[in-house]
């Protein structure tokens, strides 16, 4: 591994942020991943890439994509983590894979964030083991974006599947991490946080949720967020809240239920417009309106689950992502790296661990500070 | 209470099924509930009603609705269970309410099923206390229907909120009850059952889910269902499965997330079609197609959560239901009463409690019998 290493070109004067890319991950193969990189590179002069994968396969793909010229380094690695590999197996045998090396480039400080479309379980386990948890973090979390009625167009939910359980202390950390991410990734200065429950009344829900409800309310000032209390499933896409906190089991079910419902309606809509000749004509006329809708709920625009709570930023792109999806995940990784999100998050969490240090914490991840 | 009791008219020869209706429940008041009853009565000559509520208010409403002539008895009761009352309070103070009396008419054998649009928590608690659990049932469940890709148009999920937790034994009972309901309420002879999890691999999920996974597989013959194993949130509206089994906390979150997502998309669709003059014209032309879609995902068509596991059938209609919604809930109650669903379910559960008695159980709730 690493035989194809080259020096990374930089432009004089410009600070270029390097993203480490698992070029072999994903269902659609490296050509699509590189299309995504090229798309991002064309729009963003300050981005550079380290591409991990088979050199002989990647080199001609890079050569055919103009925006990538002088913008990336290829690191040769022969192994690939497939979608059906068990995370434990990858942990034991996967050192020579593009996924492992993509993470290790962040660990070594050569890149500021990692993007992979590969096996989620393996990516999470490798990320935790190679990057290690931030001090004070018990369970890392995966955060995802969700189309919403908010002005920014998105809400964020965590955890959506890093761990199947979370106690009240974990839920508090998720609130802290979510607030920090909303500030630095979504530009929401003073995010509203809600705790997902099966009702909004205070007596509802499991025991740990009642305890967490009080803890999240008490920590609002420290975390620089507004706590709105319990929220229900119907509030996830609402404008009542910016960040939804839940355990990874519930979050995963909610995320997939929402995606499944959206896909069902999209398919039914398509069938409705194909039902008769008149409806086909109507569909033509309605095309602009429909594509406007489609853009608002396009899952590719919200592509990119972020692993929170580690010493380094890892963005998980959907396995079936196309170039637009990969590019969205890269943009998110860039934005988080540019805002020095992870350093701010570490400072914020450290301040929580030492009560009384809240003056420092309020400044820790403000978007106005460097 | 009961001062306005009259004899219930019946038609010679016809077996009329009587539904007990909480006429004062719901957000929209008794006029809408009675519109729903009238809608059902107009379509179904074999249905009769006992209406519980304020006699002076109900009598003129009944008189103005022709299909209800000679089809209902009004039982005067002064109290109303409001949406914000605590279930415990209703339990202690609510004997003289339309909800309590509506349930008690089923308990007394005067009606074959109860329908209410009122406070879910109070309705569940009163139902459990007044009707009592079926022998062998630990936790009753609420089952709801979900628009799906299946030929019948719907899948069913339980529990969606009767109880926030369920152990492996409860999940097995939910499978049994769900299979029975799918057979008798949806006409699916040999329903496919899936267990909701955060992944379909066998090593995924909480400990009780792994145990339940084996138990549900082993009990498939006894319950006369096909077990498809773990399913994910995205499978809820799919054609992979007919019945989705989960605990009430997760089911509630999934249900509300699905509803919230559907509402969001419907609103976005409306906005998209109002955006420009051209899109407004397109909307006119597309109206038939859109109403076809709208009908397929219309939540009013799936109105009616059924309480399973009690000595009597109780259908919870949505609080905000209009006449179409109330009528759908009544139709469901009628269908379940007509198929003698609850007796079949009791027989099925009794057979499960006595292993070896499976020949009897296979016949217990078959739709071809009785």
XYZ file of C-alpha atoms in Angstrom:
740
model
C 0.000 0.000 0.000
C 1.054 3.576 -0.582
C 3.348 2.704 -3.498
C 1.662 5.268 -5.720
C 2.092 8.142 -3.287
C 2.683 11.545 -4.838
C 3.048 14.974 -3.374
C -0.158 16.958 -3.189
C -0.081 20.069 -5.374
C -1.091 23.304 -3.671
C -1.743 26.760 -5.009
C 0.332 29.610 -3.743
C -1.477 31.669 -1.170
C -4.709 29.706 -1.062
C -5.429 27.500 1.916
C -6.593 24.268 0.397
C -8.645 21.866 2.486
C -7.856 18.237 1.761
C -10.624 15.606 1.843
C -9.649 11.953 2.115
C -11.885 9.871 -0.152
C -12.582 6.133 -0.049
C -12.689 5.925 -3.845
C -13.643 2.220 -3.938
C -16.651 2.433 -1.569
C -20.259 2.497 -2.704
C -22.507 0.445 -4.929
C -21.706 2.266 -8.155
C -17.942 1.961 -8.277
C -15.068 4.460 -8.393
C -16.140 6.284 -11.586
C -19.203 7.698 -9.817
C -17.216 8.623 -6.710
C -14.724 10.484 -8.919
C -17.556 12.201 -10.773
C -18.655 13.524 -7.392
C -15.127 14.711 -6.574
C -14.880 16.431 -9.978
C -18.218 18.139 -9.441
C -17.046 19.533 -6.114
C -13.649 20.519 -7.485
C -15.247 22.417 -10.370
C -17.250 24.535 -7.924
C -14.711 24.928 -5.154
C -11.138 26.111 -5.864
C -10.105 25.511 -2.256
C -10.641 21.772 -2.168
C -8.115 19.002 -2.687
C -8.382 15.216 -2.471
C -6.449 12.185 -1.400
C -8.054 9.298 -3.281
C -7.629 5.812 -1.832
C -8.018 2.834 -4.139
C -6.470 0.813 -6.932
C -3.982 3.090 -8.642
C -4.296 1.503 -12.060
C -8.038 1.898 -11.943
C -8.115 5.411 -10.527
C -5.383 7.059 -12.592
C -7.183 6.952 -15.973
C -10.455 8.000 -14.279
C -8.725 11.051 -12.789
C -7.050 11.866 -16.104
C -10.416 12.004 -17.866
C -11.859 14.527 -15.352
C -10.432 17.986 -15.963
C -11.433 19.614 -12.646
C -9.341 16.992 -10.850
C -6.084 17.942 -12.580
C -3.492 18.931 -9.958
C -6.124 18.583 -7.281
C -5.617 15.044 -6.107
C -3.166 12.470 -4.963
C -3.863 8.797 -5.551
C -2.807 6.322 -2.873
C -2.624 2.783 -4.106
C -4.354 0.201 -1.967
C -5.534 -3.192 -3.157
C -8.301 -4.138 -0.689
C -11.960 -3.163 -0.807
C -14.503 -3.316 2.018
C -17.654 -4.773 0.471
C -21.175 -3.962 1.636
C -21.768 -7.388 3.167
C -18.543 -7.677 5.187
C -18.941 -7.905 8.950
C -17.422 -4.871 10.704
C -15.389 -7.127 13.028
C -13.815 -8.893 10.062
C -12.845 -5.575 8.475
C -11.363 -4.501 11.800
C -9.134 -7.580 11.920
C -8.246 -7.978 8.233
C -8.919 -4.641 6.606
C -5.728 -2.628 7.039
C -4.990 -2.766 3.336
C -8.363 -1.395 2.209
C -9.333 1.962 0.768
C -11.719 2.578 3.684
C -9.101 2.013 6.375
C -6.529 4.144 4.600
C -9.038 6.911 3.957
C -9.667 7.147 7.702
C -5.991 6.878 8.552
C -5.165 9.912 6.406
C -7.357 11.949 8.776
C -5.727 10.305 11.772
C -2.284 11.236 10.403
C -3.379 14.845 9.854
C -2.870 14.615 6.078
C -6.523 15.287 5.374
C -9.093 17.263 7.330
C -12.088 15.004 6.764
C -12.919 11.595 5.288
C -15.764 10.709 2.920
C -16.891 7.138 2.143
C -19.921 5.604 0.392
C -19.051 2.204 1.850
C -20.386 -0.230 4.455
C -21.744 1.901 7.344
C -21.045 -0.555 10.145
C -17.447 -1.083 9.079
C -16.896 2.643 8.549
C -18.238 3.413 12.005
C -16.170 0.745 13.739
C -12.962 1.660 11.902
C -13.571 5.355 12.584
C -14.021 4.761 16.306
C -10.987 2.508 16.567
C -8.625 4.515 14.371
C -9.686 8.055 15.301
C -10.779 7.299 18.876
C -13.569 9.029 20.743
C -13.287 12.659 21.793
C -12.526 13.027 25.460
C -15.715 12.767 27.490
C -17.727 11.074 24.747
C -19.253 7.741 25.719
C -21.150 6.871 22.521
C -20.387 8.552 19.196
C -23.430 9.286 17.025
C -24.399 9.523 13.374
C -26.245 12.724 12.480
C -28.363 13.055 9.342
C -30.234 15.909 7.685
C -33.972 15.837 7.003
C -36.042 18.031 4.650
C -38.121 20.390 6.775
C -40.304 23.468 6.849
C -37.495 25.520 8.390
C -36.086 28.415 6.323
C -32.816 26.521 5.772
C -34.779 23.588 4.363
C -33.369 20.993 6.734
C -33.517 19.670 10.245
C -30.945 17.389 11.755
C -31.427 14.208 13.745
C -29.003 12.145 15.813
C -28.259 9.325 16.568
C -29.542 7.541 13.461
C -27.688 4.295 13.926
C -24.222 4.427 15.493
C -25.444 2.608 18.602
C -28.766 0.918 19.348
C -29.025 2.324 22.850
C -28.419 5.602 24.642
C -28.855 6.492 28.292
C -29.681 9.984 29.575
C -26.009 10.988 29.673
C -25.558 9.927 26.035
C -28.670 11.863 25.023
C -27.246 14.977 26.681
C -24.005 14.554 24.724
C -26.014 14.119 21.522
C -27.721 17.438 22.274
C -24.338 19.140 22.745
C -22.889 17.591 19.598
C -26.048 18.284 17.597
C -26.122 21.934 18.639
C -22.502 22.332 17.654
C -23.043 20.674 14.266
C -26.177 22.749 13.582
C -24.176 25.897 14.270
C -21.152 24.987 12.174
C -22.665 22.756 9.491
C -26.088 24.369 9.016
C -25.389 27.925 10.156
C -28.109 27.909 12.829
C -26.681 30.183 15.490
C -28.900 29.261 18.419
C -30.438 25.903 17.492
C -33.691 24.592 18.983
C -33.322 21.062 20.317
C -36.107 18.552 20.884
C -36.058 15.095 22.461
C -37.973 12.472 20.441
C -40.739 10.767 22.410
C -44.121 9.121 21.883
C -45.924 12.229 23.113
C -45.108 15.751 24.240
C -46.537 15.513 27.771
C -43.911 15.372 30.492
C -45.178 12.089 31.949
C -44.758 10.268 28.624
C -41.998 7.920 27.560
C -39.341 5.688 28.995
C -37.646 6.438 32.298
C -34.353 7.569 30.736
C -36.263 10.053 28.579
C -37.837 11.726 31.587
C -34.419 12.133 33.193
C -32.867 13.327 29.926
C -35.708 15.837 29.513
C -34.572 17.618 32.677
C -30.878 17.302 31.879
C -31.277 18.781 28.393
C -33.329 21.661 29.784
C -30.702 22.421 32.426
C -27.781 22.277 29.992
C -29.316 24.619 27.410
C -27.208 27.633 28.360
C -24.023 25.612 28.538
C -24.689 24.068 25.134
C -25.834 27.391 23.645
C -29.101 25.895 22.410
C -32.800 26.425 23.113
C -34.550 23.356 24.488
C -38.106 22.849 23.232
C -38.822 19.680 25.246
C -40.290 16.462 23.899
C -41.128 16.286 20.203
C -43.041 13.579 18.296
C -42.343 11.808 15.019
C -44.518 14.314 13.203
C -42.257 17.152 14.370
C -39.130 15.760 12.696
C -39.786 17.669 9.430
C -41.443 20.628 11.211
C -40.287 24.173 11.977
C -40.730 23.640 15.726
C -37.203 22.363 16.081
C -33.770 22.309 14.392
C -32.154 19.281 16.022
C -33.922 16.058 17.067
C -32.168 13.947 19.701
C -32.887 10.225 20.023
C -31.196 6.839 20.470
C -29.730 5.120 17.404
C -32.383 2.397 17.233
C -35.327 4.794 17.181
C -33.482 7.272 14.950
C -32.685 4.565 12.414
C -36.320 3.404 12.287
C -37.597 6.981 11.932
C -35.074 7.824 9.201
C -35.876 4.756 7.140
C -39.621 5.135 7.687
C -39.444 8.719 6.452
C -37.368 7.719 3.409
C -39.692 4.803 2.664
C -42.788 6.991 2.898
C -41.258 9.641 0.623
C -40.288 7.007 -1.944
C -43.761 5.451 -1.833
C -45.436 8.808 -2.474
C -42.980 9.672 -5.267
C -43.727 6.347 -6.961
C -47.495 6.757 -6.514
C -47.218 10.283 -7.930
C -45.401 8.951 -10.977
C -48.040 6.252 -11.485
C -50.843 8.802 -11.096
C -49.359 10.923 -13.867
C -48.959 7.946 -16.182
C -52.496 6.629 -15.704
C -54.245 8.263 -18.679
C -53.234 10.208 -21.832
C -54.644 13.399 -20.279
C -52.660 12.913 -17.097
C -49.512 12.427 -19.198
C -50.122 15.803 -20.829
C -50.739 17.331 -17.418
C -47.454 15.858 -16.232
C -45.623 17.611 -19.075
C -47.160 20.954 -18.139
C -46.531 20.359 -14.468
C -42.933 19.371 -15.045
C -41.428 22.552 -13.631
C -43.618 22.354 -10.547
C -42.829 18.694 -10.051
C -39.109 19.186 -10.441
C -39.309 22.032 -7.921
C -40.955 19.646 -5.468
C -38.540 16.899 -6.340
C -35.608 19.172 -5.592
C -37.006 20.090 -2.188
C -37.295 16.493 -1.100
C -34.372 15.100 -3.114
C -32.557 12.668 -0.818
C -29.311 13.348 -2.708
C -29.308 16.894 -1.384
C -29.254 15.621 2.167
C -26.661 12.968 1.459
C -24.105 12.597 4.177
C -24.406 11.175 7.657
C -21.755 12.720 9.899
C -20.039 10.701 12.616
C -19.918 12.904 15.696
C -17.783 12.526 18.774
C -14.501 11.351 17.213
C -11.075 12.937 16.790
C -11.709 13.702 13.153
C -14.595 14.260 10.777
C -16.004 11.298 8.843
C -18.925 11.717 6.441
C -20.839 8.632 5.347
C -22.415 9.043 1.939
C -25.295 6.783 0.855
C -24.041 3.575 -0.762
C -26.174 4.141 -3.845
C -25.242 7.834 -4.162
C -24.716 9.230 -7.662
C -22.298 12.064 -8.513
C -24.661 14.704 -7.094
C -24.961 12.740 -3.866
C -21.214 12.177 -3.505
C -20.591 15.841 -4.213
C -23.116 16.844 -1.502
C -21.307 14.633 1.019
C -17.958 16.163 0.024
C -19.361 19.676 0.342
C -20.580 18.860 3.846
C -17.163 17.461 4.809
C -15.514 20.593 3.420
C -17.863 22.912 5.288
C -17.279 21.143 8.589
C -13.510 21.135 8.055
C -13.519 24.813 7.059
C -15.417 25.821 10.216
C -13.001 23.806 12.335
C -16.103 22.084 13.623
C -14.332 19.248 15.330
C -12.021 21.462 17.374
C -14.959 23.571 18.477
C -16.904 20.454 19.402
C -13.999 19.103 21.454
C -13.777 22.411 23.335
C -17.518 22.423 23.940
C -17.522 18.886 25.291
C -14.519 19.567 27.489
C -16.351 22.551 28.979
C -19.366 20.413 29.783
C -17.187 17.925 31.599
C -15.967 20.721 33.897
C -19.048 22.521 35.220
C -18.448 26.205 35.836
C -16.359 26.620 32.717
C -19.354 27.758 30.697
C -18.031 31.211 29.768
C -15.300 29.547 27.760
C -17.734 27.058 26.261
C -20.058 29.741 24.978
C -17.253 30.921 22.734
C -16.031 27.479 21.865
C -18.014 26.737 18.733
C -19.551 30.069 17.831
C -19.599 30.502 14.095
C -18.139 34.000 14.494
C -14.906 32.847 16.021
C -12.043 31.034 14.439
C -77.199 8.461 32.706
C -79.384 6.191 30.646
C -82.520 8.259 31.207
C -83.109 8.525 27.485
C -82.849 4.790 26.847
C -85.119 3.463 24.106
C -85.506 0.091 22.535
C -83.368 -0.514 19.488
C -85.423 -1.071 16.353
C -84.519 -4.121 14.294
C -85.660 -5.309 10.900
C -87.355 -8.628 10.617
C -85.057 -11.313 9.331
C -81.888 -9.248 9.010
C -79.115 -9.720 11.529
C -78.157 -6.189 12.424
C -74.767 -5.516 13.951
C -74.844 -2.792 16.577
C -71.924 -0.388 16.964
C -71.631 1.605 20.174
C -70.524 5.170 19.355
C -68.964 7.764 21.650
C -70.885 10.586 19.972
C -69.225 13.362 21.994
C -65.586 12.358 21.342
C -63.338 14.050 18.804
C -62.234 17.573 17.984
C -65.109 18.405 15.657
C -68.100 17.691 17.860
C -71.094 15.342 17.596
C -72.444 16.651 14.264
C -69.392 15.269 12.426
C -69.528 11.966 14.305
C -73.190 11.614 13.342
C -72.381 12.507 9.723
C -69.997 9.557 9.779
C -72.670 7.263 11.232
C -75.165 8.424 8.591
C -72.624 7.799 5.828
C -72.122 4.227 7.044
C -75.851 3.641 7.556
C -76.615 4.810 4.010
C -74.234 2.223 2.591
C -74.867 -0.632 4.978
C -78.407 -1.876 5.750
C -77.117 -4.261 8.401
C -75.674 -1.689 10.766
C -77.278 -0.129 13.840
C -75.974 2.291 16.459
C -76.160 3.064 20.130
C -75.167 6.716 20.404
C -73.816 7.918 23.735
C -74.002 11.629 24.531
C -76.237 14.507 25.498
C -79.739 13.517 24.462
C -80.942 17.049 23.795
C -77.980 17.695 21.548
C -78.059 14.382 19.718
C -81.785 14.015 19.078
C -82.155 16.904 16.603
C -78.887 15.884 14.886
C -80.246 12.360 14.392
C -83.608 13.688 13.190
C -81.896 15.712 10.441
C -80.042 12.666 9.061
C -82.384 10.399 7.132
C -80.201 7.272 6.992
C -80.206 7.209 10.791
C -83.998 6.933 11.084
C -84.901 3.773 13.016
C -81.247 2.820 13.085
C -80.116 4.213 16.378
C -80.776 4.476 20.032
C -79.601 7.532 21.960
C -78.362 7.051 25.489
C -78.258 10.212 27.500
C -75.069 10.880 29.355
C -73.895 14.288 30.552
C -70.109 13.941 30.867
C -67.490 14.319 28.150
C -63.876 13.121 28.182
C -61.836 16.007 26.781
C -58.582 15.567 24.837
C -56.402 16.948 27.625
C -57.809 14.879 30.516
C -55.374 12.508 32.197
C -56.415 8.860 31.729
C -56.193 8.222 35.491
C -58.602 11.054 36.192
C -61.103 9.699 33.659
C -60.749 6.277 35.274
C -61.677 7.652 38.680
C -64.285 10.265 37.722
C -65.491 9.348 34.267
C -68.312 6.852 34.772
C -70.908 9.326 33.568
C -69.173 10.095 30.255
C -70.039 9.126 26.697
C -66.709 7.292 26.337
C -67.182 5.118 29.414
C -70.756 4.249 28.502
C -69.807 3.520 24.886
C -67.319 0.919 26.125
C -69.716 -0.467 28.706
C -72.330 -1.209 26.033
C -69.809 -3.656 24.530
C -69.056 -5.071 27.953
C -72.797 -5.646 28.510
C -73.140 -7.371 25.155
C -75.552 -4.728 23.833
C -73.185 -3.719 21.045
C -70.569 -5.711 19.173
C -67.919 -3.029 18.885
C -67.182 0.486 20.131
C -65.959 3.487 18.105
C -64.586 6.687 19.633
C -62.721 9.729 18.250
C -61.752 10.756 21.775
C -58.632 10.914 23.957
C -56.519 7.830 23.084
C -54.925 7.329 26.487
C -58.256 7.472 28.321
C -59.938 5.223 25.759
C -57.173 2.639 26.098
C -57.190 2.672 29.885
C -60.996 2.504 30.139
C -61.077 -0.276 27.538
C -58.538 -2.359 29.430
C -60.240 -1.843 32.784
C -63.853 -2.256 31.629
C -63.396 -4.997 29.023
C -60.372 -6.710 30.603
C -57.589 -8.442 28.762
C -58.162 -11.663 26.848
C -56.871 -14.650 28.705
C -53.162 -15.072 28.094
C -52.599 -11.503 26.907
C -49.988 -9.562 28.855
C -49.996 -6.266 26.973
C -52.851 -5.257 24.675
C -51.793 -3.414 21.501
C -53.067 -0.762 19.120
C -52.910 -1.784 15.459
C -53.022 0.738 12.632
C -53.178 0.478 8.857
C -50.557 1.991 6.556
C -50.763 2.728 2.804
C -48.557 0.217 1.011
C -47.553 -1.323 -2.305
C -49.509 -4.500 -1.512
C -52.506 -5.337 -3.732
C -54.924 -4.547 -0.884
C -53.370 -1.111 -0.550
C -52.526 -1.414 3.145
C -50.142 -2.956 5.608
C -50.765 -3.166 9.309
C -48.472 -2.312 12.190
C -48.731 -3.025 15.905
C -48.192 -1.860 18.635
C -48.404 1.848 17.752
C -48.788 3.180 21.248
C -50.723 1.090 23.759
C -47.574 0.447 25.793
C -44.088 1.919 25.543
C -42.329 -1.397 26.027
C -42.701 -4.985 24.884
C -40.594 -8.018 25.706
C -40.138 -11.027 23.413
C -43.285 -12.718 24.743
C -45.350 -9.593 24.050
C -43.920 -9.359 20.546
C -44.964 -12.961 19.904
C -48.497 -12.155 21.050
C -48.536 -9.104 18.790
C -47.626 -11.398 15.885
C -50.503 -13.736 16.749
C -52.983 -10.902 17.158
C -51.715 -9.125 14.038
C -52.034 -12.272 11.924
C -55.576 -12.798 13.155
C -56.542 -9.184 12.463
C -54.963 -9.259 8.980
C -57.008 -12.370 8.178
C -60.321 -11.080 9.488
C -59.992 -7.329 8.993
C -57.942 -7.168 5.779
C -58.784 -10.512 4.199
C -55.156 -11.650 3.954
C -55.434 -15.412 4.371
C -51.824 -16.240 5.163
C -50.238 -12.966 6.261
C -46.511 -12.279 6.102
C -45.160 -10.969 9.392
C -41.979 -8.967 9.900
C -40.267 -7.774 13.068
C -39.170 -4.121 12.936
C -35.443 -3.644 13.529
C -32.607 -1.301 12.598
C -31.302 -3.758 10.023
C -32.256 -7.087 8.506
C -29.144 -9.019 9.511
C -29.702 -11.541 12.304
C -27.035 -10.045 14.582
C -28.717 -6.619 14.546
C -30.857 -5.020 17.224
C -31.629 -5.242 20.905
C -31.373 -8.490 22.815
C -35.152 -9.014 23.093
C -35.447 -8.643 19.304
C -32.979 -11.452 18.676
C -34.947 -13.749 20.999
C -38.277 -12.654 19.498
C -36.880 -13.292 16.007
C -36.520 -16.984 16.833
C -39.828 -17.201 18.688
C -41.789 -15.644 15.831
C -40.147 -17.988 13.351
C -41.001 -21.025 15.473
C -44.625 -19.989 16.028
C -45.420 -19.343 12.361
C -47.351 -22.573 11.828
C -49.289 -22.178 15.044
C -50.226 -18.596 14.195
C -50.962 -19.477 10.550
C -48.636 -16.762 9.268
C -45.457 -16.630 7.223
C -42.513 -15.105 9.050
C -40.220 -12.944 6.896
C -37.747 -12.057 9.668
C -36.456 -8.584 10.472
C -37.755 -5.663 8.434
C -36.596 -2.037 8.413
C -38.472 1.260 8.520
C -38.383 1.435 4.738
C -40.273 -1.880 4.528
C -43.321 -0.596 6.431
C -45.078 0.607 3.231
C -43.556 -2.182 1.075
C -44.959 -5.370 -0.436
C -42.419 -7.530 1.415
C -44.707 -7.853 4.404
C -48.360 -7.539 5.537
C -47.965 -7.076 9.292
C -45.162 -5.211 11.064
C -44.570 -6.105 14.720
C -42.859 -3.678 17.089
C -43.080 -2.176 20.583
C -45.459 0.744 21.169
C -42.741 3.355 21.558
C -41.050 2.572 18.250
C -44.379 2.018 16.499
C -45.692 5.373 17.646
C -42.561 7.183 16.431
C -42.671 5.383 13.067
C -46.385 6.074 12.583
C -46.081 9.776 13.354
C -42.886 10.111 11.295
C -44.638 8.546 8.306
C -47.678 10.786 8.721
C -45.475 13.863 9.160
C -43.455 13.047 6.051
C -46.599 12.480 3.981
C -48.086 15.780 5.164
C -44.849 17.636 4.413
C -44.744 16.280 0.867
C -48.435 17.034 0.293
C -47.904 20.639 1.430
C -44.765 21.019 -0.695
C -46.685 19.589 -3.661
C -49.452 22.149 -3.123
C -46.904 24.979 -2.932
C -45.139 23.734 -6.056
C -48.389 23.879 -8.004
C -49.171 27.378 -6.781
C -45.748 28.816 -7.553
C -46.404 30.281 -11.036
C -49.444 30.956 -13.281
C -48.314 28.131 -15.581
C -48.043 25.686 -12.700
C -51.539 26.660 -11.595
C -52.851 25.737 -15.044
C -50.907 22.489 -14.895
C -52.498 21.775 -11.531
C -55.966 22.135 -13.072
C -55.114 19.664 -15.812
C -53.461 17.324 -13.374
C -56.360 17.429 -10.977
C -57.620 13.923 -11.739
C -54.150 12.466 -11.370
C -53.549 14.335 -8.154
C -56.846 13.306 -6.648
C -56.058 9.710 -7.610
C -52.784 10.000 -5.700
C -54.472 11.813 -2.871
C -56.980 9.006 -2.514
C -54.233 6.386 -2.363
C -52.493 8.091 0.508
C -55.551 9.655 2.129
C -55.121 9.158 5.882
C -58.920 9.179 6.295
C -59.123 5.908 4.410
C -56.901 4.257 6.986
C -58.646 5.841 9.922
C -59.115 3.520 12.843
C -56.626 2.121 15.300
C -57.894 -1.165 16.695
C -57.265 -2.175 20.306
C -56.242 -5.814 20.258
C -56.180 -8.274 23.133
C -59.346 -7.271 24.997
C -62.728 -8.929 25.543
C -64.392 -6.723 22.974
C -63.535 -4.677 19.914
C -62.702 -0.989 20.316
C -61.777 1.174 17.328
C -60.057 4.493 17.941
C -60.758 7.014 15.202
C -58.498 10.031 14.722
C -59.546 12.971 16.899
C -59.664 15.313 13.910
C -61.516 12.822 11.690
C -64.218 14.199 9.360
C -67.337 12.270 8.303
C -65.349 10.135 5.829
C -62.857 9.270 8.538
C -65.488 8.403 11.136
C -67.315 6.299 8.579
C -64.090 4.403 7.773
C -63.592 3.635 11.464
C -67.197 2.433 11.759
C -66.791 0.250 8.679
C -63.716 -1.339 10.215
C -65.562 -1.974 13.493
C -68.441 -3.524 11.560
C -66.129 -5.741 9.527
C -64.360 -7.028 12.611
C -67.657 -7.647 14.412
C -69.131 -9.391 11.373
C -66.162 -11.761 11.101
C -66.411 -12.539 14.814
C -62.795 -11.490 14.932
C -62.540 -11.241 18.670
C -63.856 -14.752 19.323
C -61.446 -16.170 16.761
C -58.594 -14.230 18.321
C -59.445 -15.528 21.785
C -59.468 -19.095 20.464
C -56.150 -18.548 18.696
C -54.484 -17.144 21.799
C -55.875 -19.938 23.953
C -54.383 -22.487 21.555
C -50.985 -20.820 21.799
C -51.097 -21.019 25.565
C -51.555 -24.807 25.287
C -48.843 -26.107 22.956
C -49.937 -29.127 20.963
C -53.403 -27.756 20.343
C -52.393 -26.327 16.997
C -54.848 -28.256 14.842
C -57.682 -26.457 16.594
C -55.931 -23.135 16.334
C -55.463 -23.369 12.585
C -59.213 -23.356 12.221
C -59.816 -20.797 14.939
C -59.717 -17.593 12.953
C -59.844 -18.751 9.367
C -61.912 -16.391 7.277
C -63.645 -19.339 5.606
C -65.362 -20.497 8.729
C -68.440 -19.369 10.591
